[in-house]
PDB file of C-alpha atoms in Angstrom:
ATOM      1  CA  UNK M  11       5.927   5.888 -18.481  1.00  0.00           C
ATOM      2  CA  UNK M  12       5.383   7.444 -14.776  1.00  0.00           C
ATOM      3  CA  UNK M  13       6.903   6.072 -11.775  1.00  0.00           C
ATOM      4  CA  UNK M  14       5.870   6.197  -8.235  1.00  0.00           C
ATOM      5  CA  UNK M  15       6.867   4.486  -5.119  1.00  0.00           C
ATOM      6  CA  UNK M  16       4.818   2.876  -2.484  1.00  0.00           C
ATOM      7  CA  UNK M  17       6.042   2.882   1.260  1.00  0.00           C
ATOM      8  CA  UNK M  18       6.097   4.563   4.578  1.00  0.00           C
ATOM      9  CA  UNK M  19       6.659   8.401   4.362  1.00  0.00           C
ATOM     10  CA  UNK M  20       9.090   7.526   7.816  1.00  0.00           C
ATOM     11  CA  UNK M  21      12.298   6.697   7.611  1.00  0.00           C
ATOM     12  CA  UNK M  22      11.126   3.843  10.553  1.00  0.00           C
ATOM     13  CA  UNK M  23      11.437   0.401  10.257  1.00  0.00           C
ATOM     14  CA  UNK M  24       9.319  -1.565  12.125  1.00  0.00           C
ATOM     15  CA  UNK M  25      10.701  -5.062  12.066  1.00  0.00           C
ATOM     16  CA  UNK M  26      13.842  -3.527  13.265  1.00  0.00           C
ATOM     17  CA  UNK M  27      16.235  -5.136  10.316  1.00  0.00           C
ATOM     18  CA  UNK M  28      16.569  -2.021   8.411  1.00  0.00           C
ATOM     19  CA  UNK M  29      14.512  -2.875   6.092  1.00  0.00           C
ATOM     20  CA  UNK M  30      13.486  -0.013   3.629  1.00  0.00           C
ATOM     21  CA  UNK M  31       9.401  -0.748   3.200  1.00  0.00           C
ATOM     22  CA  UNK M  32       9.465   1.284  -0.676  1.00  0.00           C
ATOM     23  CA  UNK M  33       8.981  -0.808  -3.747  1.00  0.00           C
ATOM     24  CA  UNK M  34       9.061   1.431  -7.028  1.00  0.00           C
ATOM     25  CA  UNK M  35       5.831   0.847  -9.301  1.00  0.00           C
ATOM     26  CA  UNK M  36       6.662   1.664 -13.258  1.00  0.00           C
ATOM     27  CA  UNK M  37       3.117   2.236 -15.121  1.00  0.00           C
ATOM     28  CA  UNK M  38       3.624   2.413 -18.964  1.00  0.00           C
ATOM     29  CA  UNK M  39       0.568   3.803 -21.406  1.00  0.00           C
ATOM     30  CA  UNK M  40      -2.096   1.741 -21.436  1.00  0.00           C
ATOM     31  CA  UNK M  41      -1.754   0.144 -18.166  1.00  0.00           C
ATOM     32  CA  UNK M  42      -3.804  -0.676 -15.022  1.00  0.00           C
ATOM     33  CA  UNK M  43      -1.953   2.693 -13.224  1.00  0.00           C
ATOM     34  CA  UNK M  44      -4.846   2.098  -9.931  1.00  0.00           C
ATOM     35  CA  UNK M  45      -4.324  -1.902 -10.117  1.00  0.00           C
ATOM     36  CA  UNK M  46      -0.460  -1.852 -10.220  1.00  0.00           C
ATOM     37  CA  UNK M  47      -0.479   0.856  -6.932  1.00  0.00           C
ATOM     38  CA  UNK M  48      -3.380  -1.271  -5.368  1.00  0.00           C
ATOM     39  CA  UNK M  49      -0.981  -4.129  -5.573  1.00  0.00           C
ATOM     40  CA  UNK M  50       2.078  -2.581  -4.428  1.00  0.00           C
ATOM     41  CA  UNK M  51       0.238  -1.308  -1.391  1.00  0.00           C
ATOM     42  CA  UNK M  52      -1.363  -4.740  -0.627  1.00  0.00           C
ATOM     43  CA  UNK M  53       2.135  -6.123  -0.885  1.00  0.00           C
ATOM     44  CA  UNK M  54       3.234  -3.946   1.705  1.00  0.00           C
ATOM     45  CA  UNK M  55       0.586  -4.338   4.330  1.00  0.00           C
ATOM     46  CA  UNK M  56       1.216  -7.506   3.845  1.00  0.00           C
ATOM     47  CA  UNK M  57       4.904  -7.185   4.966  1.00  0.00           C
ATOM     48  CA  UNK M  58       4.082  -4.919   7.545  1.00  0.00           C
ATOM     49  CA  UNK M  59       1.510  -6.732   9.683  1.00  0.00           C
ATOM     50  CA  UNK M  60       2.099 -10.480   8.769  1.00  0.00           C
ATOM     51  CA  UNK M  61      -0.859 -10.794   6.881  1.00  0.00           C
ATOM     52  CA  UNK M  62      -1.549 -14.327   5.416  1.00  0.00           C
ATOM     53  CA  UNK M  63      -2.956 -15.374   2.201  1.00  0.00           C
ATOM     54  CA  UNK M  64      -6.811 -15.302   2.599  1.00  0.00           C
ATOM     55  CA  UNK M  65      -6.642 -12.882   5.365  1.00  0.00           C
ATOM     56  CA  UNK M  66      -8.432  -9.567   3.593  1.00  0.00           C
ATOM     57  CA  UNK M  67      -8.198  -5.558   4.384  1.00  0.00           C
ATOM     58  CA  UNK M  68     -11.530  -4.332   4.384  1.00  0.00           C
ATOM     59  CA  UNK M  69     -12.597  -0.384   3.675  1.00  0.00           C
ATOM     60  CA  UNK M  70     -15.938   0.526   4.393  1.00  0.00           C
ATOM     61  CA  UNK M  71     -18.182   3.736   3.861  1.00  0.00           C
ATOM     62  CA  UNK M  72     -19.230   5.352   6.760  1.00  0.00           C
ATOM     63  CA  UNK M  73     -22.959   6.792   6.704  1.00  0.00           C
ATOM     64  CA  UNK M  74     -22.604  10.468   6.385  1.00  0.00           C
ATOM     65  CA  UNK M  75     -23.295  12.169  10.031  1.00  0.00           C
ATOM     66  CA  UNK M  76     -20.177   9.982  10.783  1.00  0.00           C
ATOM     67  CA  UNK M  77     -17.947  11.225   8.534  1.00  0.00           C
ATOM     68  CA  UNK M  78     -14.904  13.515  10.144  1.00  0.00           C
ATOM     69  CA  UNK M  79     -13.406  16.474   8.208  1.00  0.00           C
TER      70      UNK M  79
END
């Protein structure tokens, strides 16, 4: 089994509760490793901007002379 967590690297909180944005993700063999991150980190954009069901996050490719190193 590996474990990982998923949160901000600052110690911040930006709802000003306290609130500690890490949730711990626990992949055993055989597992979806990339799904059960992916979800974690939805989850916690979700928290962090008030996100709604059916609202999406969208990554796109950029076309290569825009790419930034």
């Amino acid at each position: 089994m590996r474990r990982y967590w998923v949160g901000l690297e600052s110690k911040c909180s930006p709802n000003g509760h306290g609130e500690d944005y890490r949730e711990y993700v626990e992949v055993e063999d055989g597992e979806d490793e990339a799904g059960k991150i992916h979800d974690a980190i939805v989850r916690l954009a979700l928290d962090l901007t008030n996100m709604r069901d059916g609202d999406r996050i969208a990554v796109h490719l950029l076309p290569e002379p825009m790419v930034r190193e």
